[in-house]
Amino acid sequence: MEDYKKALGWRLRWDVIRGALPVLDLVGCAALLVVFWRYFAQAAALPAPLNKIDIGAGGFPTLLALAALLATAAVAVSAIVRIVDPVPVTWVSIRRPLYVLGTVGLLILQSLYFERLGTLPSVLIFAFLTMLACGERRPLHVIGVPLVLAGFIYVVFNLALDVNLP
Amino acid sequence: MLESLAVGFSAFGDPMVWFALVFGALAGYLIGAIPGLGPSLGVALLIPFTYGMDPVVSIVGLVALYAAAEYGGAITAILINSPGTAAAVATSWDGYPLTQQGRTGEALTVSILSSGAGIFISTLFLIITAVPLSEFALRFGPGEYFALALVGLSLVAGLSEGSPLKGTVAMGIGLALATIGLDVQTGVPRFTMGNPEFFEGLPLVPVLLGLYALSEVLFMIEDGPSEKVKSSPIGGLLALPVKAILGLKSAIVRSSVLGYAIGVIPGAGASIASFVSYAVSKRLSKTPEEFGKGALEGVASSEAANNSAVAGALAPLLALGIPGSPTTAIMIGALMVQGIQPGPLLFTKSPEIPYTVFASLWVGVPVMVLIGLAGARIWAKVANIPRPAIAAIVAGICYVGAYASHTTMFPVHIMTAFGVLGYILRKLEIPLAPIILALVLGEMMETNFRRALISNKGEWDIFYTSPMTVILILIAVLAFVLPGLSQLRARRAKAKTL
């Protein structure tokens, strides 16, 4: 029983981050409980119905929040049961975590600068960087794919569908 | 009905409809043949291309993509033992051994013809059942409609991969997201954080693109550059004797019917359909020992069933407005973009839509078979498209598609946020399908819940006095409880063996 307990928690290596699923479930449940609790508080604060036979704007969300809080608590309990259970826990791994984190940053940057840069420059730059993050190093591929993609988007969205892109 | 069906077929007088059919089928084969990309992602990515298109043209393209993607998964399953979709796993059990025996052409021919036959037969069932189902649903009151939406959601949450509890939480997340925006009945802003851009609710297409497509990009980054896969040469396409194909007819018909029936159940989907049909065919086969070692019957059963499930999943979507699979939930999003609300009234208000879907499934069969057979060698090479290129293309289309949906930056921000959220949720094994379904059905569910109460003067007994509502709510409860109990039993049995 001690061995599996030692296996719980985190393992950090440069190329992979691993965490026990029940532990991650507990972290996720804590976050969800906060979110659903705030949702419940806001739903309860919504104006009461003018018509007494209606449940008002907040009625359905309040019921929903209560059900979601219960379900989240049940997931948390099941995670605790799995931690103390003799059945080995499932592990969740994130491979190439630095690249994943970098790409998340890239996606956020793209969403911030998409309009300012313009569609085609934005697609060219970020497609190039995404390919690099995914491990592509062949110069022809890294340059060719973004160019073809930008051309495809221009032809389809600008010319064929007449979408007004920045 | 025949007149309406003629209207559906008459849509094919428009060359654009043919273009959409062929383009959708080509895109579907491409997406299906790439391991990791499935019909849900394909349909989500195709939506941006349908902005401004005629609804009939866009729905034909989407349906063609859905059906072809389900088949495309079989190609890599047979050639390199790497199913392009989850529904093609059972195909690989016999398809790959056939390739190892040098019978690749036979396996591909059988799988393509079985898929075509599956779609053809199941479409017949779709026409026979969808129309009466929609007529029956017209008698539903708000209480029944609320219960029906609950059944759809609970089946999807309960039958989702992993824990039914997590499916329930996912359903809660989706329903909560659906309440963002102005309250439909009172106009009160809800959960908008004071931002007027949220008043119309969350934009559906960017949410779909984020959850299904952008999150997949992060998974591709994790996997890194793919290694080139060597596939066997394809010889003897269509070289299969007619007698051998005729010998598979009972397996194909049986699997098509089973596939359709399973596809109708929300949440069950093409994977379950192919596994069940494979198991049934093995049990009824005269040579069950050949299954798993290269039985053509196994390939035919799996492929006929998973393609029939496509038509099955379309039945509740068209007749009741309840999607039967994550892909059809995404398809609802595409229809909503076009201002079309699926459900029983669709058959009276816009009959050209459902009947064109029926017609396109039939017309699409020869097109799909032709593209599948003629392009088999090309589809086999699709699995070798470098993963970094796919990641860049998917991300690029996501951003342009999200922007084009409203030509503002708000949907782009939403898509990015849901891309990252989708990645985290998938890592935590929280299924995405119930979130999408709840997001799509949330407004309808709340509106009918409140209407039911108002029509019953605020009394809650409306939910337990109508027999239909009671039956539906019972099904919903069982859909949550039964999978949970069976999982608990399995875990206990596993603990006992340790």
XYZ file of C-alpha atoms in Angstrom:
664
model
C 0.000 0.000 0.000
C 2.919 2.347 0.724
C 4.350 1.984 -2.788
C 1.347 3.359 -4.568
C 1.123 6.219 -2.106
C 4.691 7.138 -2.950
C 3.638 7.183 -6.582
C 1.029 9.882 -5.976
C 1.761 13.545 -6.576
C 4.055 14.981 -9.202
C 7.037 13.932 -11.248
C 8.853 16.710 -13.030
C 11.356 16.165 -15.797
C 12.389 18.586 -18.509
C 10.670 16.574 -21.237
C 7.556 15.467 -19.375
C 5.362 16.533 -16.463
C 3.368 13.757 -14.846
C 0.633 13.992 -12.249
C -1.670 11.440 -10.638
C -5.181 11.855 -12.070
C -6.990 11.768 -8.681
C -4.727 14.543 -7.391
C -5.341 16.572 -10.544
C -9.060 15.838 -10.185
C -8.986 17.367 -6.712
C -7.253 20.478 -8.024
C -9.774 20.714 -10.892
C -12.695 20.190 -8.499
C -11.415 22.960 -6.215
C -11.325 25.340 -9.185
C -14.768 24.249 -10.369
C -16.255 24.568 -6.880
C -15.065 28.185 -6.744
C -16.462 28.882 -10.234
C -19.825 27.228 -9.565
C -20.103 28.879 -6.155
C -19.582 32.315 -7.724
C -22.063 31.353 -10.451
C -24.578 30.335 -7.762
C -24.076 33.627 -5.879
C -24.606 35.666 -9.059
C -27.643 33.590 -10.063
C -29.222 34.050 -6.634
C -28.645 37.810 -6.899
C -30.524 38.136 -10.202
C -33.831 40.091 -10.033
C -36.828 38.198 -8.687
C -39.570 37.366 -11.229
C -42.358 39.885 -11.722
C -44.753 37.047 -12.386
C -45.150 34.794 -9.339
C -45.646 31.655 -11.382
C -42.273 32.146 -13.159
C -38.958 31.247 -11.590
C -37.293 34.333 -13.067
C -33.932 34.875 -14.743
C -32.060 33.358 -11.824
C -34.241 30.300 -11.158
C -32.810 27.879 -13.688
C -29.152 28.931 -13.148
C -29.614 28.564 -9.366
C -30.896 25.003 -9.734
C -28.157 24.269 -12.222
C -25.456 25.651 -9.914
C -26.677 23.459 -7.051
C -26.650 20.349 -9.255
C -23.202 21.221 -10.641
C -21.825 21.838 -7.124
C -23.144 18.424 -6.053
C -21.662 16.678 -9.106
C -18.298 18.406 -8.602
C -18.268 17.408 -4.934
C -19.059 13.827 -5.998
C -16.085 13.850 -8.403
C -13.887 15.129 -5.559
C -15.115 12.348 -3.258
C -14.480 9.738 -5.954
C -10.946 11.154 -6.389
C -10.301 10.755 -2.664
C -11.671 7.196 -2.799
C -9.290 6.437 -5.676
C -6.359 7.830 -3.693
C -7.002 5.523 -0.721
C -8.086 2.603 -2.911
C -5.559 -0.201 -3.570
C -6.203 0.009 -7.345
C -3.224 1.811 -8.987
C -3.925 5.401 -9.985
C -3.987 6.676 -13.559
C -1.272 9.133 -14.524
C -1.652 12.188 -16.697
C 1.419 13.340 -18.591
C 2.204 16.475 -20.542
C 5.021 15.740 -22.959
C 7.250 18.556 -24.252
C 5.758 20.896 -21.596
C 7.922 23.883 -22.520
C 6.758 23.713 -26.122
C 3.128 23.324 -25.045
C 3.444 26.339 -22.763
C 5.190 28.276 -25.508
C 2.388 27.449 -27.951
C -0.254 28.570 -25.446
C 1.663 31.864 -25.298
C 1.736 31.956 -29.111
C -2.018 31.390 -29.320
C -2.668 34.193 -26.845
C -0.312 36.511 -28.736
C -2.040 35.664 -32.002
C -5.443 36.437 -30.509
C -4.106 39.818 -29.318
C -2.307 40.843 -32.497
C -4.393 39.126 -35.200
C -6.247 42.284 -36.203
C -3.302 44.653 -35.725
C -0.946 42.532 -37.825
C -3.514 41.695 -40.490
C -4.733 38.210 -41.409
C -2.064 37.150 -43.877
C 1.034 38.378 -41.965
C -0.451 36.930 -38.776
C -1.097 33.545 -40.412
C 2.404 33.524 -41.950
C 4.209 34.396 -38.713
C 2.216 32.190 -36.352
C 2.040 29.189 -38.690
C 5.843 29.382 -38.992
C 6.236 29.544 -35.181
C 3.653 26.774 -34.581
C 5.540 24.464 -36.933
C 8.794 25.206 -35.128
C 7.118 24.522 -31.772
C 5.835 21.218 -33.129
C 9.377 20.175 -33.961
C 9.584 20.868 -37.690
C 13.099 21.930 -38.693
C 13.164 21.383 -42.485
C 13.490 24.885 -44.032
C 11.352 24.096 -47.084
C 8.476 22.829 -44.912
C 8.725 25.617 -42.320
C 8.579 28.296 -45.030
C 6.425 26.522 -47.606
C 3.468 25.452 -45.436
C 2.731 28.964 -44.025
C 2.972 30.426 -47.538
C 0.574 27.843 -48.991
C -1.790 28.260 -46.020
C -1.833 32.052 -46.376
C -2.472 31.692 -50.112
C -5.304 29.195 -49.479
C -6.926 31.490 -46.901
C -6.641 34.485 -49.249
C -8.201 32.620 -52.166
C -11.011 30.968 -50.178
C -11.980 33.648 -47.666
C -11.095 36.874 -49.510
C -11.763 35.965 -53.122
C -14.315 33.104 -53.064
C -16.330 33.818 -49.904
C -15.758 37.606 -49.934
C -15.191 37.722 -46.157
C -13.912 41.065 -44.917
C -10.664 40.039 -43.189
C -8.299 42.550 -41.549
C -43.255 12.451 -48.350
C -42.312 11.418 -51.915
C -42.957 14.964 -53.126
C -40.684 16.374 -50.438
C -38.054 13.778 -51.277
C -38.256 14.917 -54.903
C -37.599 18.463 -53.674
C -34.527 17.102 -51.883
C -33.229 15.436 -55.037
C -34.031 18.540 -57.116
C -31.442 20.454 -55.067
C -28.850 18.512 -57.044
C -29.799 20.528 -60.103
C -27.586 23.245 -58.608
C -23.885 22.704 -59.473
C -22.915 24.305 -56.127
C -24.634 21.443 -54.303
C -22.518 18.955 -56.287
C -19.430 20.998 -55.540
C -20.272 20.945 -51.802
C -20.852 17.175 -51.926
C -17.541 16.407 -53.642
C -15.589 18.955 -51.565
C -17.141 17.648 -48.330
C -16.357 14.040 -49.278
C -12.749 14.897 -50.200
C -12.245 16.882 -47.001
C -13.875 14.073 -45.007
C -11.553 11.422 -46.461
C -8.574 13.662 -45.762
C -9.596 14.359 -42.150
C -10.662 10.778 -41.460
C -7.430 9.333 -42.806
C -5.269 11.463 -40.502
C -5.026 9.669 -37.157
C -6.159 11.958 -34.348
C -8.451 14.130 -36.444
C -12.057 12.974 -36.472
C -15.387 14.015 -37.982
C -16.119 16.424 -35.092
C -12.984 18.422 -35.747
C -13.605 18.230 -39.497
C -17.146 19.576 -39.271
C -16.014 22.333 -36.862
C -13.263 23.371 -39.285
C -15.628 23.333 -42.267
C -18.177 25.685 -40.641
C -16.155 28.867 -41.374
C -16.216 27.943 -45.066
C -20.031 27.880 -45.026
C -20.528 31.515 -43.933
C -22.641 33.243 -46.546
C -23.425 29.993 -48.347
C -26.933 28.815 -49.089
C -28.094 26.621 -46.138
C -28.819 23.672 -48.456
C -25.344 23.836 -50.002
C -23.636 24.062 -46.621
C -25.601 21.192 -45.041
C -24.805 18.936 -48.021
C -21.095 19.694 -47.606
C -21.205 19.067 -43.860
C -23.109 15.773 -44.161
C -20.745 14.572 -46.913
C -17.750 15.404 -44.728
C -19.263 13.610 -41.718
C -19.960 10.416 -43.690
C -16.636 10.410 -45.568
C -14.621 11.083 -42.395
C -16.186 8.035 -40.755
C -15.028 5.984 -43.704
C -11.627 7.683 -44.064
C -10.654 6.318 -40.652
C -10.756 2.805 -42.097
C -8.026 3.457 -44.656
C -5.207 3.978 -42.173
C -6.719 1.257 -39.954
C -6.309 -1.239 -42.806
C -3.002 0.011 -44.189
C -0.911 0.897 -41.155
C -2.944 -0.429 -38.205
C -3.557 3.135 -37.041
C -7.313 3.877 -37.091
C -7.980 7.451 -38.192
C -11.123 7.539 -36.022
C -12.207 5.650 -32.900
C -14.979 4.019 -34.922
C -12.417 2.316 -37.172
C -10.662 0.445 -34.350
C -12.710 -2.714 -34.968
C -11.903 -2.416 -38.696
C -8.176 -2.607 -37.934
C -8.631 -5.936 -36.092
C -9.192 -7.707 -39.404
C -8.153 -5.049 -41.906
C -4.505 -4.936 -40.888
C -4.057 -8.727 -40.788
C -5.452 -8.735 -44.362
C -2.796 -6.169 -45.329
C -0.122 -8.358 -43.744
C -1.394 -11.223 -45.884
C -1.002 -9.055 -49.017
C -4.795 -8.658 -49.414
C -4.912 -4.857 -48.945
C -6.967 -4.268 -52.099
C -9.615 -6.749 -50.980
C -9.831 -5.185 -47.518
C -10.163 -1.664 -48.908
C -12.748 -2.700 -51.499
C -14.858 -4.500 -48.904
C -14.616 -1.615 -46.445
C -15.573 1.007 -49.057
C -18.487 -1.036 -50.439
C -19.731 -1.927 -46.940
C -19.576 1.729 -45.911
C -21.578 2.704 -48.993
C -24.128 -0.047 -48.382
C -24.354 0.953 -44.708
C -25.154 4.565 -45.589
C -27.649 3.500 -48.255
C -29.589 1.134 -45.983
C -29.500 3.390 -42.933
C -30.737 6.382 -44.952
C -33.795 4.339 -45.836
C -34.390 3.795 -42.105
C -33.743 7.483 -41.481
C -36.464 8.491 -43.930
C -38.891 5.922 -42.543
C -38.352 6.920 -38.900
C -37.452 10.630 -38.870
C -40.686 11.903 -40.386
C -43.076 9.996 -38.037
C -40.779 10.866 -35.108
C -40.999 14.566 -35.910
C -44.800 14.294 -36.274
C -44.982 12.538 -32.901
C -42.754 15.200 -31.324
C -45.145 17.923 -32.503
C -47.518 16.692 -29.772
C -44.904 17.375 -27.074
C -45.553 20.145 -24.580
C -42.816 22.186 -22.861
C -42.520 19.630 -20.010
C -41.878 16.779 -22.446
C -39.417 18.899 -24.403
C -37.451 19.743 -21.271
C -37.377 16.048 -20.318
C -36.343 15.074 -23.854
C -33.397 17.484 -23.805
C -32.467 16.088 -20.378
C -32.523 12.548 -21.804
C -30.249 13.569 -24.672
C -27.811 15.246 -22.321
C -27.827 12.506 -19.700
C -27.253 9.783 -22.307
C -24.300 11.677 -23.712
C -22.923 12.425 -20.239
C -23.514 8.871 -18.999
C -22.167 7.110 -22.071
C -19.139 9.400 -22.407
C -15.723 7.800 -22.201
C -14.436 7.784 -18.645
C -16.435 8.610 -15.563
C -20.174 9.390 -15.845
C -19.680 11.805 -12.930
C -17.223 13.797 -14.994
C -19.721 13.668 -17.855
C -22.281 15.221 -15.499
C -19.858 17.967 -14.485
C -19.182 18.602 -18.182
C -22.920 18.879 -18.739
C -23.104 21.412 -15.875
C -20.289 23.454 -17.439
C -22.056 23.482 -20.808
C -25.439 24.438 -19.348
C -23.836 27.203 -17.262
C -22.123 28.551 -20.387
C -25.481 28.469 -22.201
C -27.019 30.813 -19.600
C -24.507 33.593 -20.359
C -26.186 36.555 -22.069
C -29.534 38.309 -21.915
C -32.316 36.219 -20.387
C -34.639 35.384 -23.292
C -37.825 36.003 -21.319
C -36.964 39.038 -19.184
C -34.010 40.624 -20.990
C -31.949 40.687 -17.780
C -28.173 40.381 -18.453
C -26.766 37.248 -16.816
C -23.107 36.416 -16.070
C -21.905 38.964 -18.653
C -19.341 40.621 -16.345
C -20.736 43.931 -17.582
C -19.349 43.294 -21.083
C -22.023 44.006 -23.751
C -20.283 41.591 -26.136
C -21.598 38.742 -23.968
C -25.228 39.969 -24.240
C -25.963 37.688 -27.194
C -24.413 34.745 -25.383
C -21.219 32.901 -26.207
C -20.614 32.689 -29.970
C -21.074 28.992 -30.738
C -18.718 28.510 -33.691
C -15.632 29.968 -31.948
C -16.390 27.834 -28.883
C -16.596 24.726 -31.114
C -13.395 25.643 -32.955
C -11.588 26.227 -29.661
C -12.750 23.110 -27.848
C -12.366 20.655 -30.724
C -9.763 22.084 -33.100
C -7.446 24.438 -31.217
C -7.107 22.060 -28.242
C -6.048 19.371 -30.743
C -3.216 21.653 -31.902
C -1.806 21.584 -28.360
C -1.989 17.771 -28.380
C -0.095 17.770 -31.692
C 2.598 20.006 -30.159
C 2.912 17.457 -27.348
C 3.356 14.622 -29.833
C 6.030 16.484 -31.766
C 7.044 15.695 -35.342
C 5.577 12.428 -36.610
C 7.650 9.641 -38.034
C 7.027 8.541 -41.579
C 4.880 5.427 -41.714
C 5.572 2.849 -44.353
C 2.392 1.445 -45.827
C 2.117 -1.693 -47.897
C 1.518 -1.485 -51.644
C -2.147 -1.593 -52.650
C -2.837 -4.216 -55.243
C -6.030 -5.767 -56.479
C -8.497 -2.951 -55.833
C -11.892 -4.182 -57.065
C -10.261 -7.544 -57.733
C -12.562 -9.138 -55.173
C -14.878 -11.703 -56.729
C -18.534 -10.653 -56.774
C -19.355 -13.970 -55.091
C -17.286 -13.040 -52.042
C -19.032 -9.678 -51.737
C -22.443 -11.301 -52.089
C -21.433 -13.705 -49.332
C -21.088 -10.728 -46.991
C -24.558 -9.347 -47.680
C -26.237 -10.637 -44.521
C -23.410 -9.266 -42.334
C -23.649 -5.903 -44.090
C -27.459 -5.647 -43.814
C -27.468 -6.797 -40.167
C -24.664 -4.391 -39.209
C -26.330 -1.515 -41.046
C -29.569 -1.998 -39.107
C -27.694 -2.361 -35.809
C -25.499 0.619 -36.604
C -28.517 2.774 -37.362
C -30.336 1.735 -34.168
C -27.268 2.433 -32.015
C -26.553 5.705 -33.825
C -30.021 6.995 -32.914
C -29.214 6.760 -29.178
C -27.592 10.058 -28.188
C -24.068 9.456 -26.979
C -23.741 5.894 -28.254
C -22.213 6.816 -31.616
C -20.242 5.123 -34.359
C -17.580 3.478 -32.150
C -20.098 1.540 -30.045
C -22.021 0.664 -33.225
C -18.933 -0.851 -34.854
C -17.864 -2.791 -31.730
C -21.352 -4.218 -31.148
C -21.841 -5.163 -34.803
C -18.405 -6.772 -34.947
C -19.204 -8.827 -31.832
C -22.625 -9.874 -33.178
C -21.165 -10.867 -36.552
C -18.457 -12.905 -34.852
C -21.042 -14.720 -32.764
C -23.267 -15.464 -35.765
C -20.445 -16.285 -38.176
C -19.846 -19.801 -39.482
C -16.122 -19.148 -39.110
C -15.724 -17.130 -35.893
C -12.141 -18.359 -35.486
C -11.107 -16.252 -38.498
C -12.148 -13.009 -36.788
C -9.087 -11.031 -35.749
C -6.933 -12.906 -38.248
C -8.177 -11.269 -41.439
C -11.903 -11.960 -41.835
C -13.565 -9.886 -44.551
C -16.803 -10.305 -42.590
C -15.235 -8.431 -39.669
C -14.197 -5.493 -41.872
C -17.639 -5.408 -43.522
C -19.505 -5.495 -40.179
C -17.487 -2.740 -38.559
C -17.594 -0.436 -41.580
C -21.278 -0.938 -42.404
C -22.164 -0.225 -38.767
C -20.037 2.870 -38.189
C -21.292 4.489 -41.386
C -24.913 3.599 -40.600
C -24.496 5.334 -37.257
C -24.040 8.590 -39.192
C -27.608 8.379 -40.498
C -28.741 7.189 -37.050
C -27.238 10.234 -35.335
C -28.986 12.498 -37.836
C -32.456 11.138 -36.909
C -32.816 12.781 -33.464
C -31.075 15.891 -34.789
C -33.496 16.441 -37.638
C -36.676 15.134 -36.011
C -36.273 16.354 -32.434
C -33.491 18.935 -32.517
C -31.510 16.706 -30.138
C -28.067 15.809 -31.514
C -27.137 12.117 -31.403
C -23.373 12.637 -31.469
C -20.784 15.360 -30.847
C -20.491 15.814 -34.610
C -24.223 16.423 -35.028
C -24.084 18.841 -32.063
C -21.479 20.792 -34.006
C -23.688 20.521 -37.067
C -26.506 22.201 -35.102
C -24.080 25.080 -34.626
C -23.602 25.243 -38.397
C -27.376 25.258 -38.965
C -27.864 27.965 -36.330
C -25.285 30.117 -38.157
C -27.624 29.824 -41.152
C -30.633 30.777 -39.003
C -32.099 27.258 -39.056
C -33.368 25.569 -35.894
C -33.530 21.754 -36.205
C -36.514 20.042 -34.609
C -39.985 18.805 -35.519
C -40.957 22.131 -37.105
C -38.059 21.835 -39.547
C -40.081 19.370 -41.632
C -42.900 21.893 -42.076
C -41.002 25.206 -42.023
C -37.911 24.279 -44.088
C -38.589 20.812 -45.572
C -35.882 21.352 -48.192
C -33.228 20.970 -45.448
C -34.064 17.479 -44.063
C -35.067 16.085 -47.448
C -31.886 17.389 -49.080
C -29.958 15.679 -46.276
C -31.735 12.397 -47.107
C -31.092 12.861 -50.819
C -27.465 13.843 -50.289
C -26.789 10.700 -48.260
C -28.042 8.563 -51.138
C -26.470 10.621 -53.915
C -23.280 10.703 -51.879
C -22.929 6.895 -51.812
C -21.601 6.438 -55.384
C -19.542 9.633 -55.068
C -17.978 8.399 -51.830
C -17.313 4.910 -53.196
C -15.746 6.375 -56.353
C -13.547 8.825 -54.453
C -12.612 6.106 -51.966
C -11.600 3.558 -54.568
C -9.996 5.967 -57.035
C -8.070 7.780 -54.341
C -7.105 4.831 -52.139
C -3.419 5.271 -52.924
C -3.596 8.993 -52.124
C -5.515 8.526 -48.862
C -2.919 5.997 -47.803
C -0.273 8.710 -48.072
C -2.343 11.241 -46.092
C -1.191 9.703 -42.817
C 2.293 10.855 -43.779
C 1.428 14.571 -43.857
C 3.836 15.988 -41.237
C 2.098 16.717 -37.942
C 3.613 20.232 -37.624
C 2.027 21.158 -40.953
C -1.386 19.892 -39.783
C -1.037 21.835 -36.515
C -0.209 25.062 -38.372
C -3.069 24.594 -40.859
C -5.660 23.782 -38.152
C -4.584 26.770 -36.017
C -4.605 29.114 -39.029
C -8.107 28.078 -40.120
C -9.340 28.369 -36.517
C -8.223 31.993 -36.200
C -9.515 33.064 -39.593
C -12.768 31.113 -39.057
C -13.372 32.646 -35.633
C -12.719 36.162 -36.913
C -14.891 35.657 -39.979
C -17.840 34.493 -37.843
C -18.518 38.046 -36.557
C -15.683 40.050 -38.217
C -14.637 41.253 -34.757
C -11.891 40.153 -32.393
C -14.272 39.031 -29.627
C -14.837 35.520 -31.089
C -11.074 35.163 -31.603
C -10.465 35.773 -27.889
C -13.279 33.365 -26.997
C -11.854 30.662 -29.284
C -8.364 31.000 -27.808
C -9.721 30.770 -24.260
C -11.769 27.674 -25.125
C -8.800 26.116 -26.922
C -6.736 26.217 -23.753
C -9.729 25.207 -21.610
C -10.450 22.268 -23.947
C -6.863 21.060 -23.596
C -7.037 21.206 -19.779
C -10.431 19.466 -19.675
C -9.254 16.673 -21.977
C -6.171 16.175 -19.825
C -8.447 15.825 -16.791
C -10.524 13.293 -18.774
C -13.597 15.543 -18.697
C -15.470 14.774 -21.944
C -16.155 17.636 -24.335
C -19.269 16.185 -26.007
C -21.649 16.909 -23.067
C -20.333 20.508 -22.919
C -21.123 21.093 -26.582
C -24.499 19.381 -26.366
C -25.454 21.339 -23.249
C -24.322 24.576 -24.835
C -26.471 23.846 -27.873
C -29.516 22.603 -25.955
C -29.237 24.873 -22.886
C -31.460 27.703 -24.054
C -34.154 25.344 -25.344
C -34.034 23.386 -22.100
C -34.386 26.443 -19.853
C -37.098 28.017 -21.982
C -39.189 24.834 -21.918
C -38.560 24.308 -18.204
C -39.895 27.780 -17.446
C -42.738 27.509 -19.950
C -43.809 24.221 -18.383
C -43.932 25.807 -14.949
C -45.798 28.896 -16.174
C -48.320 26.786 -18.102
C -48.943 24.830 -14.891
C -49.333 28.012 -12.788
C -45.972 27.523 -11.093
C -46.773 23.980 -9.869
C -43.902 21.480 -10.179
C -46.185 18.461 -10.568
C -46.074 18.959 -14.352
C -42.776 17.053 -14.252
C -44.290 13.953 -12.635
C -47.903 13.807 -13.766
C -47.445 13.520 -17.539
C -46.603 9.857 -18.348
C -44.302 10.830 -21.214
C -42.354 13.284 -19.034
C -42.048 10.690 -16.264
C -40.740 8.049 -18.695
C -38.240 10.479 -20.185
C -37.009 11.683 -16.785
C -36.651 8.052 -15.647
C -34.553 7.282 -18.727
C -32.426 10.338 -17.944
C -31.867 9.195 -14.356
C -31.012 5.648 -15.454
C -28.600 7.010 -18.049
C -26.660 8.621 -15.202
C -26.969 5.825 -12.655
C -26.416 2.625 -14.676
C -23.009 3.454 -16.226
C -21.862 4.729 -12.812
C -22.912 1.515 -11.088
C -21.264 -0.701 -13.688
C -18.041 1.295 -13.365
C -18.160 0.956 -9.597
C -18.674 -2.816 -9.909
C -15.750 -3.102 -12.330
C -13.514 -1.150 -9.963
C -14.489 -3.344 -7.002
C -13.754 -6.469 -9.033
C -10.341 -5.026 -9.977
C -9.603 -4.178 -6.324
C -10.445 -7.758 -5.289
C -7.900 -9.179 -7.730
C -5.096 -7.028 -6.238
